[in-house]
Coordinates of C-alpha atoms and ligand atoms in Angstrom, one line a residue:
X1 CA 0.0 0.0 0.0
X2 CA 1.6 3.5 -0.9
X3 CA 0.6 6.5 1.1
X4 CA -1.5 7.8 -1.5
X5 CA -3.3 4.4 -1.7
X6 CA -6.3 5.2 1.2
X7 CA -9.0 2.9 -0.1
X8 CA -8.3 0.0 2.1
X9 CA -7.7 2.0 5.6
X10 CA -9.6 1.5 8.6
X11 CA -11.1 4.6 10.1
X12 CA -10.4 4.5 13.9
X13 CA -13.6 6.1 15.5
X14 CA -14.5 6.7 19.4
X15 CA -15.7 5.2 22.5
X16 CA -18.7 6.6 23.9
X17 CA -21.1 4.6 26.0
X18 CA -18.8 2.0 26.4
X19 CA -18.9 0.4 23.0
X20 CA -17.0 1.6 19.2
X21 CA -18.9 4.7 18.0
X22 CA -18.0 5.5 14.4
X23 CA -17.7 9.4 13.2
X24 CA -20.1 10.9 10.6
X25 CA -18.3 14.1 10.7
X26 CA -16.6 13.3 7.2
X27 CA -13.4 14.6 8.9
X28 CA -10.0 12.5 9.0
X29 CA -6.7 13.0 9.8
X30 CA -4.1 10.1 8.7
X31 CA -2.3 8.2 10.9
X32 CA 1.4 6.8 9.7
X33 CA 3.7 3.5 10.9
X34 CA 6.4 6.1 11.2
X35 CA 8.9 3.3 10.8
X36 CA 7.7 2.6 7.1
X37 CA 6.2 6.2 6.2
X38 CA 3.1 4.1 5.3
X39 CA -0.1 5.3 6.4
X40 CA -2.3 2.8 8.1
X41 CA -5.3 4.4 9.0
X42 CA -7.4 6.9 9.6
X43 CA -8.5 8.9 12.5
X44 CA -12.1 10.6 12.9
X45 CA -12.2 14.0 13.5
X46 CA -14.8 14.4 15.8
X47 CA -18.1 17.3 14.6
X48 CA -20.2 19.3 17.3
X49 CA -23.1 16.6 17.6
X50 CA -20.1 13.8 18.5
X51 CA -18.8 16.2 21.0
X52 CA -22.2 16.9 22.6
X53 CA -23.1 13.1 22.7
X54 CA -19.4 12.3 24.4
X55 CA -20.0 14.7 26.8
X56 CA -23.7 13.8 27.0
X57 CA -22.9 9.9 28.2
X58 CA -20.0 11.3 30.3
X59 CA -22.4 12.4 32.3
X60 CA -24.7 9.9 32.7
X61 CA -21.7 7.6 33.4
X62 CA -20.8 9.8 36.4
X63 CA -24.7 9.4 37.9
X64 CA -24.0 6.2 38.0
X65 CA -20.4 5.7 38.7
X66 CA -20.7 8.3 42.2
X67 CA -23.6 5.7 43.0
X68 CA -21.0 3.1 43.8
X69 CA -19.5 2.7 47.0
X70 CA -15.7 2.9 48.0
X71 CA -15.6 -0.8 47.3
X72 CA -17.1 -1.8 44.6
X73 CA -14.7 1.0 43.0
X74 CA -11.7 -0.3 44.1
X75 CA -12.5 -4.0 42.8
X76 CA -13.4 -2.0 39.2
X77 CA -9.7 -1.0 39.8
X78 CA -8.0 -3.8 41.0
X79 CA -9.3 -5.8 38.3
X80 CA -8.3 -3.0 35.5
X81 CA -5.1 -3.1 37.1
X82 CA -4.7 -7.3 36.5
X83 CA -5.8 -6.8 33.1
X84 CA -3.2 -4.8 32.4
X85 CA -0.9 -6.9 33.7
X86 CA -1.8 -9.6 31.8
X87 CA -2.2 -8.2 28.6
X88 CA 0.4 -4.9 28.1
X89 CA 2.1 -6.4 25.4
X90 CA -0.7 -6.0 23.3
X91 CA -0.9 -2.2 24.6
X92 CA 3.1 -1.8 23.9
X93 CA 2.2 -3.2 20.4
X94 CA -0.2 -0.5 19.4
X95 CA 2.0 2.3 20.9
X96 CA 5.1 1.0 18.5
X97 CA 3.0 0.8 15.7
X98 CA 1.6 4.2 15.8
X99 CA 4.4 6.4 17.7
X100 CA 7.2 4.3 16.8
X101 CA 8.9 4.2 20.1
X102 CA 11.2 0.6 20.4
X103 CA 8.8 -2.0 22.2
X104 CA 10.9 -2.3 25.6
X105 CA 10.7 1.4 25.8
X106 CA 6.4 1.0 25.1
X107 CA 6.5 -1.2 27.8
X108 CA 7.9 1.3 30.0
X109 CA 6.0 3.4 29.5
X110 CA 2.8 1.4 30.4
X111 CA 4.8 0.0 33.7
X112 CA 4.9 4.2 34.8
X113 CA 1.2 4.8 34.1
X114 CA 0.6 1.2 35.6
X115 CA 2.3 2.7 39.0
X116 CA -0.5 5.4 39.0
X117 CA -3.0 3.1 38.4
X118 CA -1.6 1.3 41.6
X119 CA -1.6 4.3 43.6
X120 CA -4.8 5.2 42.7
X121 CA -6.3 1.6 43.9
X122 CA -5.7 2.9 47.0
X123 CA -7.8 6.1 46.6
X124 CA -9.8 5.4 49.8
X125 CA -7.2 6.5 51.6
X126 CA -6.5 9.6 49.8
X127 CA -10.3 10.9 49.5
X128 CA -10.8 10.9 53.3
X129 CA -12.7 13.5 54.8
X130 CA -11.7 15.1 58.2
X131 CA -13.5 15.3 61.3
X132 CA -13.8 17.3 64.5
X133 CA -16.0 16.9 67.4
X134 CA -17.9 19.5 69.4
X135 CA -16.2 22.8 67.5
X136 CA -18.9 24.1 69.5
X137 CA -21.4 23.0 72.1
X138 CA -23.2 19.9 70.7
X139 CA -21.9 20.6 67.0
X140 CA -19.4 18.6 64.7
X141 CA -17.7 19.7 62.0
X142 CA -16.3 17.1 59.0
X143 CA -15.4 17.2 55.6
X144 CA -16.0 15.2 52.8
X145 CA -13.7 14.7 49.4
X146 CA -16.8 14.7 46.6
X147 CA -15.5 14.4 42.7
X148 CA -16.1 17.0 40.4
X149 CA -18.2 15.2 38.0
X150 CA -17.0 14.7 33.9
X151 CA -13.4 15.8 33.4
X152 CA -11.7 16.5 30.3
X153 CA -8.0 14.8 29.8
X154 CA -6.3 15.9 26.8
X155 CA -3.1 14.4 25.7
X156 CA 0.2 14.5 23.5
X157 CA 1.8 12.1 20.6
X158 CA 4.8 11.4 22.4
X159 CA 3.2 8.8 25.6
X160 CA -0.1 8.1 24.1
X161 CA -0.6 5.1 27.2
X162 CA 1.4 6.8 30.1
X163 CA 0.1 10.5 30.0
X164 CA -3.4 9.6 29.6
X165 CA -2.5 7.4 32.7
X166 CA -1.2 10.3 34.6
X167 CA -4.8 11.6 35.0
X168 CA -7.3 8.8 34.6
X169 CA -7.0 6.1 36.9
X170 CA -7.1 9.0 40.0
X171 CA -10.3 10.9 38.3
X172 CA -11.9 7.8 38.1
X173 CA -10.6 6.4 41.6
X174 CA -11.9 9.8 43.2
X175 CA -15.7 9.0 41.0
X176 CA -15.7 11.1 38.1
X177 CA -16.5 10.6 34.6
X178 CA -13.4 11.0 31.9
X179 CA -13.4 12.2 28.7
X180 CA -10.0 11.3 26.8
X181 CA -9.1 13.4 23.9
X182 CA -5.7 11.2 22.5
X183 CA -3.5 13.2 20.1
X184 CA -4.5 12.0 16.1
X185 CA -1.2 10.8 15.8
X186 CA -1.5 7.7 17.8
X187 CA -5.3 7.7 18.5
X188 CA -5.4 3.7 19.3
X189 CA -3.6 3.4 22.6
X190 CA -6.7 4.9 24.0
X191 CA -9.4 2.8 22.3
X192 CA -7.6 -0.3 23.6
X193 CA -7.7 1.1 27.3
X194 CA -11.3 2.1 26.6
X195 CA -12.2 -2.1 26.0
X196 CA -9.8 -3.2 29.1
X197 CA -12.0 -0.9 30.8
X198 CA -15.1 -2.4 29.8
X199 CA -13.8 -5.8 30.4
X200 CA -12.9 -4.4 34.1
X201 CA -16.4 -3.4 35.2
X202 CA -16.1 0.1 34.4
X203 CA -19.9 1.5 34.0
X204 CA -21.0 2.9 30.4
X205 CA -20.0 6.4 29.9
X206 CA -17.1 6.3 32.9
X207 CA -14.2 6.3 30.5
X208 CA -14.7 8.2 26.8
X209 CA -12.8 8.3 24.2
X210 CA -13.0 11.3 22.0
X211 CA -11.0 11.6 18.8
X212 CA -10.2 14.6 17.5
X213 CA -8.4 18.0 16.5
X214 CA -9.2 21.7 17.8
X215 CA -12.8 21.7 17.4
X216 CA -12.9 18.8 20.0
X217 CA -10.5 20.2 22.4
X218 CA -12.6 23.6 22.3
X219 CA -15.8 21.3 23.1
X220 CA -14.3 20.4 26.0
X221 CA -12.8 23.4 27.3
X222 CA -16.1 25.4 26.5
X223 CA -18.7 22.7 27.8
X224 CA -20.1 23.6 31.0
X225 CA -21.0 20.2 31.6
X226 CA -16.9 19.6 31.9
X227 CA -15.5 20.4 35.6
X228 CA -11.9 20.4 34.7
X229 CA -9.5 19.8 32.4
X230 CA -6.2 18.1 32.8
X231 CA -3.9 18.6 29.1
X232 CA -0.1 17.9 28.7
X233 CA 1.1 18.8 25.0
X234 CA 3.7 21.6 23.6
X235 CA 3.8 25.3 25.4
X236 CA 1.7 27.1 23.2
X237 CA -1.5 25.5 23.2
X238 CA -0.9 24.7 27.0
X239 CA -0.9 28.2 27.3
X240 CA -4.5 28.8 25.2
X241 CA -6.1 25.3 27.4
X242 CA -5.0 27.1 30.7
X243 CA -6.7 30.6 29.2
X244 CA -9.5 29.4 27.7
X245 CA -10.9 26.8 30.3
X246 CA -9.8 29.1 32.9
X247 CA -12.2 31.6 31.3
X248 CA -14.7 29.2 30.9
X249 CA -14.7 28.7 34.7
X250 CA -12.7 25.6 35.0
X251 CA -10.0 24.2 37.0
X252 CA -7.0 23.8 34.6
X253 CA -3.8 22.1 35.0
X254 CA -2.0 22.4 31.5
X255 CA 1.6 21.3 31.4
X256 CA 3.6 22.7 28.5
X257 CA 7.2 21.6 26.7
X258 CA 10.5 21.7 28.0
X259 CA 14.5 22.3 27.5
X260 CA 16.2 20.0 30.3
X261 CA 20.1 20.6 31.1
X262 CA 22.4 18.2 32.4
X263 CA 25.0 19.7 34.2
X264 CA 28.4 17.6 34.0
X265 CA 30.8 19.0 37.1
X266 CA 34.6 17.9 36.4
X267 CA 34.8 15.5 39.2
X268 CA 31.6 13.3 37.3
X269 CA 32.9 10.0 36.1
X270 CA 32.8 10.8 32.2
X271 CA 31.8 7.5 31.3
X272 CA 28.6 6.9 33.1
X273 CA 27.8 10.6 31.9
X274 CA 28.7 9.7 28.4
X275 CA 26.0 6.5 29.2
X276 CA 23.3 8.5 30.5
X277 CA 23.7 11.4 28.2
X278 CA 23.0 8.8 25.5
X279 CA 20.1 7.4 27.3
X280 CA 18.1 10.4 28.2
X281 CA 19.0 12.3 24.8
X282 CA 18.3 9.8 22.0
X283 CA 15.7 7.1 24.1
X284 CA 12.2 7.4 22.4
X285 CA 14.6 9.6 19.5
X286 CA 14.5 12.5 22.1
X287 CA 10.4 12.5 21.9
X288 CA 10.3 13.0 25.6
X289 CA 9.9 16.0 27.8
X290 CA 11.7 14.9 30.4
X291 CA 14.8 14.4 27.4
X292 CA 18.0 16.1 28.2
X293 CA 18.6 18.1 25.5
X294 CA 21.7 20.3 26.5
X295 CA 24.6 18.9 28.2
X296 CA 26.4 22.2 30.3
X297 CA 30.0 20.7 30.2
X298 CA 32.1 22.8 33.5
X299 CA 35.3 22.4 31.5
X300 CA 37.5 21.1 31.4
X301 CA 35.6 18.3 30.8
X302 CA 33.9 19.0 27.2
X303 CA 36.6 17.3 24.5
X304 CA 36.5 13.8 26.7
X305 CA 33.0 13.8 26.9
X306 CA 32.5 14.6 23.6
X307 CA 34.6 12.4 22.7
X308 CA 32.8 9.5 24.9
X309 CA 29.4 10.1 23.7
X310 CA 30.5 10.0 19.6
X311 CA 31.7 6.8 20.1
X312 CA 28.4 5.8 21.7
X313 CA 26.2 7.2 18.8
X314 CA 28.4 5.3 16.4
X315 CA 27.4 2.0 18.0
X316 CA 23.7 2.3 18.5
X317 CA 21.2 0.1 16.5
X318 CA 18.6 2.3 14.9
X319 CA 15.5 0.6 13.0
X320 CA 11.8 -0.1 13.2
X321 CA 10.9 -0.8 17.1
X322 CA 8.7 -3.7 16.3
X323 CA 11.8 -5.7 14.7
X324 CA 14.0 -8.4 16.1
X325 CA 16.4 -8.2 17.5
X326 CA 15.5 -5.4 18.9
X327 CA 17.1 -1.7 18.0
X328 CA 17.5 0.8 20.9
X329 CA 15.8 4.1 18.6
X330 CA 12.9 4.6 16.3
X331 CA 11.8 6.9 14.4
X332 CA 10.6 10.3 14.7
X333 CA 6.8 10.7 14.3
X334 CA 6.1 12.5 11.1
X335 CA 7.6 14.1 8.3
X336 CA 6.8 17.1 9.2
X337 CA 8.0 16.9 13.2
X338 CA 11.5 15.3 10.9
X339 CA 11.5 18.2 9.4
X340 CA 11.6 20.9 11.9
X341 CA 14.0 18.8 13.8
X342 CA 16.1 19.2 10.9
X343 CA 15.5 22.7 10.8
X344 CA 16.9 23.5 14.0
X345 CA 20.0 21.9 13.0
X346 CA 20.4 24.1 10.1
X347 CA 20.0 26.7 12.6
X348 CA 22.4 25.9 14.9
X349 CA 25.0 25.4 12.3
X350 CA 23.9 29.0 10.4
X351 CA 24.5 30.4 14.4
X352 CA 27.8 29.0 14.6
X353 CA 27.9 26.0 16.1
X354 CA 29.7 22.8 15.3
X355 CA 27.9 19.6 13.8
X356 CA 29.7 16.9 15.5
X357 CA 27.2 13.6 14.7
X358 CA 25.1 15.0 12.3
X359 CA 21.8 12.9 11.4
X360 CA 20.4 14.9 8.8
X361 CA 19.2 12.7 5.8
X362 CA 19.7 9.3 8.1
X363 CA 18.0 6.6 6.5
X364 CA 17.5 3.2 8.3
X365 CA 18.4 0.4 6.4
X366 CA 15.0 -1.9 5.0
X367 CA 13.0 1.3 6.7
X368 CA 13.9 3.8 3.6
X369 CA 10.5 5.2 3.6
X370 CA 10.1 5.9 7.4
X371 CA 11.0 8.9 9.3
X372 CA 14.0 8.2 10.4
X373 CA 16.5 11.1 12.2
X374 CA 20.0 9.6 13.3
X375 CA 21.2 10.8 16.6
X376 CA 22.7 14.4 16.2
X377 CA 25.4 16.2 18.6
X378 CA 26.1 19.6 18.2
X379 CA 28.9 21.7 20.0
X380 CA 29.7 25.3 20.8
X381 CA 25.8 25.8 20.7
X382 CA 25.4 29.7 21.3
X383 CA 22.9 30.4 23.7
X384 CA 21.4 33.3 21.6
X385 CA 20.5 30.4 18.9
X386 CA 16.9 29.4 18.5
X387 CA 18.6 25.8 18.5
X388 CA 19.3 26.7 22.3
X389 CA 16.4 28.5 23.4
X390 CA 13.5 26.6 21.7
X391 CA 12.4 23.0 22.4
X392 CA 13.7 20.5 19.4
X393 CA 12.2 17.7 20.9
X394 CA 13.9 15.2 18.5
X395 CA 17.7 13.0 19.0
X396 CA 20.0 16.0 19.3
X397 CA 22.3 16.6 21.9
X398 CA 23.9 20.3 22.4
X399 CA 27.0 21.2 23.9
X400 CA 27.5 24.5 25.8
X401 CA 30.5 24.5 27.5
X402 CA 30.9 26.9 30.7
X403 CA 33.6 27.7 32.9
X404 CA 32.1 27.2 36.2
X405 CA 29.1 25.5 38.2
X406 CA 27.6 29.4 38.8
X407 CA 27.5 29.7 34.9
X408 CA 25.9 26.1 34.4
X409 CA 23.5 27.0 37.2
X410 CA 22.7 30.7 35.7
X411 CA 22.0 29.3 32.4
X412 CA 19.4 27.0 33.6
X413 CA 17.6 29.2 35.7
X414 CA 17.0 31.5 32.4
X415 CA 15.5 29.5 30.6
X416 CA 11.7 29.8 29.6
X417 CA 11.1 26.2 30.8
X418 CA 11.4 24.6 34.0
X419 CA 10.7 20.9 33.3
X420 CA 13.3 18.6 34.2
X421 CA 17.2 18.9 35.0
X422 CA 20.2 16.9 36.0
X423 CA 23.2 17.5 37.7
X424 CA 26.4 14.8 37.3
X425 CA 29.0 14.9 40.4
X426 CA 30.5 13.2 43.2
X427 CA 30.8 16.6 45.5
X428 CA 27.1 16.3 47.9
X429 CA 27.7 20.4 48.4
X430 CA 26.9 21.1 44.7
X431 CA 24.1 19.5 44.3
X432 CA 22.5 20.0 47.6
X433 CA 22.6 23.8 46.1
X434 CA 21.4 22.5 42.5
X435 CA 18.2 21.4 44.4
X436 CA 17.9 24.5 46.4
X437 CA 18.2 27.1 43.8
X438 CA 17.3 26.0 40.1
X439 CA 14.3 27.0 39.2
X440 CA 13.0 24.1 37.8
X441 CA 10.4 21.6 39.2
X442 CA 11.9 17.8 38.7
X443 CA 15.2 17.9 39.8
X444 CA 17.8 14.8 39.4
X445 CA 21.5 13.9 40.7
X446 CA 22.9 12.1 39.2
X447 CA 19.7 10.8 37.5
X448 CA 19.0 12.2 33.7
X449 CA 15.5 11.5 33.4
X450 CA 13.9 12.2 37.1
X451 CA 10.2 11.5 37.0
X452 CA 9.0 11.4 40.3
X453 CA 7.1 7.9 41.1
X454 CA 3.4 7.7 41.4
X455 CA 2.9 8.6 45.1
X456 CA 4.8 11.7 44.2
X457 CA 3.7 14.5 41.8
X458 CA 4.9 15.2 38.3
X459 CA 4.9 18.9 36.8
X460 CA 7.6 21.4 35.9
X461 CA 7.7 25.4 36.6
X462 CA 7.8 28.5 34.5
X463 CA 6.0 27.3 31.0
X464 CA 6.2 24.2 31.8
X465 CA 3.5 24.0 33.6
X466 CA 0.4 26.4 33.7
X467 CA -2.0 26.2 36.8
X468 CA -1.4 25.0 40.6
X469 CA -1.5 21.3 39.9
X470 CA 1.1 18.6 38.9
X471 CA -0.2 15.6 37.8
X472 CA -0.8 12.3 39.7
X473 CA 0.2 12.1 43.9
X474 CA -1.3 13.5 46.4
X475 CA -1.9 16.8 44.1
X476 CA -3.7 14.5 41.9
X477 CA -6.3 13.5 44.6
X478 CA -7.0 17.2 45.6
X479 CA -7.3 18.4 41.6
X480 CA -10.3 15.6 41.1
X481 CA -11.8 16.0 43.9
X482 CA -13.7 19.3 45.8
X483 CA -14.3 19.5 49.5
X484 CA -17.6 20.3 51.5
X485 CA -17.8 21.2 54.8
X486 CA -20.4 20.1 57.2
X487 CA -21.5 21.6 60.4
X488 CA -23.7 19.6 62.4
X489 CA -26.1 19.1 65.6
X490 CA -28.5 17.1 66.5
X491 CA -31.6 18.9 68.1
X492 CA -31.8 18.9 71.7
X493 CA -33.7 21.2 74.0
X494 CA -31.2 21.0 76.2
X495 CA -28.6 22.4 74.3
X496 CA -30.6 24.9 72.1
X497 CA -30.2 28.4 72.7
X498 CA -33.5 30.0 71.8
X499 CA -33.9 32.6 68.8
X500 CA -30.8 34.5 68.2
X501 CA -30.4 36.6 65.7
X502 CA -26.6 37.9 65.8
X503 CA -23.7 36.0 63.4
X504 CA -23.3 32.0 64.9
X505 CA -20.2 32.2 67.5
X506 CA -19.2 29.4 69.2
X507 CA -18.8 28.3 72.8
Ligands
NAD601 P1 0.7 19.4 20.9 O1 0.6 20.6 21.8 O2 0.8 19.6 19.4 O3 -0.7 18.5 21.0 C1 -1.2 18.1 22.3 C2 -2.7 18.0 22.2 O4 -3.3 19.2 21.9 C3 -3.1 17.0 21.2 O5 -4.2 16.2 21.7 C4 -3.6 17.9 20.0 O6 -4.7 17.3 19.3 C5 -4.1 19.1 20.7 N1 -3.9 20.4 19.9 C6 -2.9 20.6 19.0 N2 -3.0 21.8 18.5 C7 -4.1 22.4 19.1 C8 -4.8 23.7 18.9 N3 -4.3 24.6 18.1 N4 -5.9 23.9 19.7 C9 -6.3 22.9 20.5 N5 -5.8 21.7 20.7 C10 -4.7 21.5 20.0 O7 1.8 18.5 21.4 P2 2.4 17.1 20.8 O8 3.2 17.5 19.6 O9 1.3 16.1 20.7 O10 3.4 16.6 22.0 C11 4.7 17.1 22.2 C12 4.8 18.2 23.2 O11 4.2 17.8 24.4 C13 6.2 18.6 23.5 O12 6.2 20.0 23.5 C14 6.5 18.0 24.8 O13 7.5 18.7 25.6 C15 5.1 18.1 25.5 N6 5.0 17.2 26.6 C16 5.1 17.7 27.8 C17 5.0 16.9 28.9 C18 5.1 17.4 30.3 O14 4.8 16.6 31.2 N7 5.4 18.7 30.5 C19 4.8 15.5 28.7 C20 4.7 15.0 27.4 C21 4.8 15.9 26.3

């Protein structure tokens, strides 16, 4: 089949009422194996009326889902969670067919969203109310943790299991209704989840799946029937879901794109840096925003670890991630995202810097047609360049050498992003002040890619993250779920104070 060839694609529609809905919007957008180039389906572009409906059985799926009691949730849960178990390989599958990603990495990336499906098992615990007794004479005061009703989750390309993961197993835990809207890239991830649900117990209309472009995203942020939404994607459209559902009256937490430094101090062992530099810069072809994408070398370690890390590149198997044996890199996920990845390399180099690996025009051997970019590390990076200040998000590694750890440090902290960042060293007084003064909200030492675990939060600062709320963790709890007060007493003449018409004080 050539690209052009589209008669014999499947159309890949949505989930609403717990069953397959197909789209009569007459909208598509394609989706690609971006290890061949060929496109292998469809994706439905959902109109008004499909928006409306989505949101429609949303909420009839939360009357019935907050009907249910603690238990019988948590055994919906547990059981989603041995499903999952049981079956991920089929999940990893899907996400290296679509995204591309090698399938050990896919896998991963399930077993992080898995861990927040654990944690939320045990949403009892985190959905407790408070309680005080006889605030004043004969009265009690408690608290209850009630959900919010249908929320809106609305996710990137790059983890199309894990990020949707970040947000649904606690809005659900906590009693509310979902609606997913999965990037059109790699729409299927979420239909699959959508069926596991199903077999799990999940009530109709619980978990949605919404496929879609702009006009569905603006359903959801404009519904008023939608409570929240909870979106992770680049920086710019973060930006418009955190202004436009803010305006709309909901509670937003968008997280945006990212730039994340690795600072490399002189007394770091070079090879394990040259390792990890590898790992967290070219894993998933740099498609991650937790991807170091600028080493700071504190020279004078820059010409070693250069030198380390080229002969890494030159060794690493590159190919379609569903093939055996299996390589350690895909492809990129487009032509187009190829492209601009490519462009930022012609920037660098028109800016001054020095093409060390270049992977411009990379082709992957039996994979000529896919979209291939080889690993790419670039030195002498100005900092002025657009190639340093903007977000690639594709395998390229820059190299900005400073003199000291003050110049490393400054660099970070002024940068628009605050995602993710390293620091490499043996010396515990450098990076106890790395974690104390960057300006940046995942910090790691010694650890490149440092996603907190599921009983922690995950979110970065600065435009990395728009609104209060990181995603999953205790923060996770308190954004799906609102608390009421309650004052109580139960009548007694003894205790009742006659008419009174001044403000209630207590005694
Ligand atoms: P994207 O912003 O293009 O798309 C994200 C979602 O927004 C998709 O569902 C898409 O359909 C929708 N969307 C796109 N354009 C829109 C528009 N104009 N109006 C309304 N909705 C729109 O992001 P992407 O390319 O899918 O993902 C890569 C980006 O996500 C990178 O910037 C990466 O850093 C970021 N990301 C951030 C995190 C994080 O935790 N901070 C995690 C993963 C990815």
């Amino acid at each position: 089949m050539s690209i052009t060839d589209t008669t014999a694609i499947p159309t890949i529609g949505h989930w609403i009422d717990g069953a397959p809905r197909a789209s009569h919007s007459g909208r598509t957008a394609p989706v690609f194996n971006p290890a061949t180039g060929v496109q292998q389906a469809r994706v439905a572009l959902a109109d008004q009326s499909e928006i409306d409906e989505a949101i429609a059985s949303a909420q009839r799926g939360f009357e019935t889902w907050s009907t249910y009691s603690v238990a019988k949730r948590q055994a919906v849960l547990f059981s989603f969670r041995e499903l999952l178990n049981a079956r991920n390989g089929e999940l990893a599958e899907i996400i290296t067919r679509e995204h591309g990603k090698v399938l050990s990495d896919a896998m991963g990336e399930i077993a992080r969203g898995q861990e927040v499906v654990e944690l939320a098992t045990g949403f009892a615990h985190f959905t407790k109310g408070a309680f005080n007794e006889n605030v004043s004479t004969g009265i009690d005061v408690y608290s209850l943790k009630q959900p919010l009703g249908v929320v809106g989750v609305i996710s990137p390309f790059n983890f199309p299991a894990m990020v949707p993961m970040w947000f649904f197993p606690v809005a659900i835990a906590a009693g509310n209704a979902v609606v997913l809207k999965p990037s059109e890239k790699d729409p299927s991830a979420a239909l699959w989840m959508a069926e596991l649900w199903k077999e799990a117990g999940l009530p109709d209309g619980v978990f949605t799946v919404l496929q879609g472009d702009k006009l569905a995203v603006d359903g959801l942020l404009t519904d008023p029937a939608v409570q929240s939404i909870s979106f992770v994607g680049s920086t710019p459209i973060a930006k418009y879901i955190y202004e436009t559902a803010s305006q709309h009256g909901k509670r937003v937490q968008a997280l945006g794109g990212a730039k994340n430094h690795m600072l490399v101090l002189p007394d770091a062992d070079l090879d394990i840096v040259a390792d990890q530099a590898i790992n967290a810069g070219y894993g998933a072809a740099g498609e991650r925003c937790m991807a170091i994408s600028v080493v700071l070398a504190v020279e004078p370690v820059a010409d070693e670890l250069i030198e380390k890390i080229t002969e890494r590149i030159s060794a690493l198997r590159i190919g379609d991630g569903a093939s055996h044996p299996e390589p350690q890199m895909g492809p990129l996920i487009t032509a187009e995202h190829r492209a601009k990845v490519s462009g930022y390399v012609d920037i660098a180099e028109a800016d001054g810097a020095k093409i060390v690996v270049d992977g411009r025009g990379f082709t992957a051997p039996g994979c000529e047609g896919g979209f291939f970019f080889g690993p790419t590390l670039i030195d002498e990076v100005p900092t002025t360049s657009r190639a340093y200040t903007e977000e690639i998000f594709g395998p390229v590694l820059e190299i900005v050498r400073v003199k000291s750890y003050d110049e490393g440090a400054a660099l970070i902290n002024s940068g628009q992003f605050g995602n993710g960042t390293a620091i490499f060293t043996n010396d515990g007084g450098a990076a106890r002040r790395f974690q104390n003064e960057i300006q940046v909200g995942m910090i790691g030492i010694n650890v490149p890619i440092p996603v907190p675990v599921a009983y922690h939060s995950f979110g970065g600062w600065k435009q990395s993250l728009f609104g209060d709320s990181k995603a999953y963790g205790v923060q996770g709890f308190e954004f799906f779920t609102r608390e009421k007060a309650i004052t109580s007493r139960w009548l007694d003449p003894a205790t009742h104070g006659g008419i009174d018409l001044g403000f209630p004080q207590n005694d």
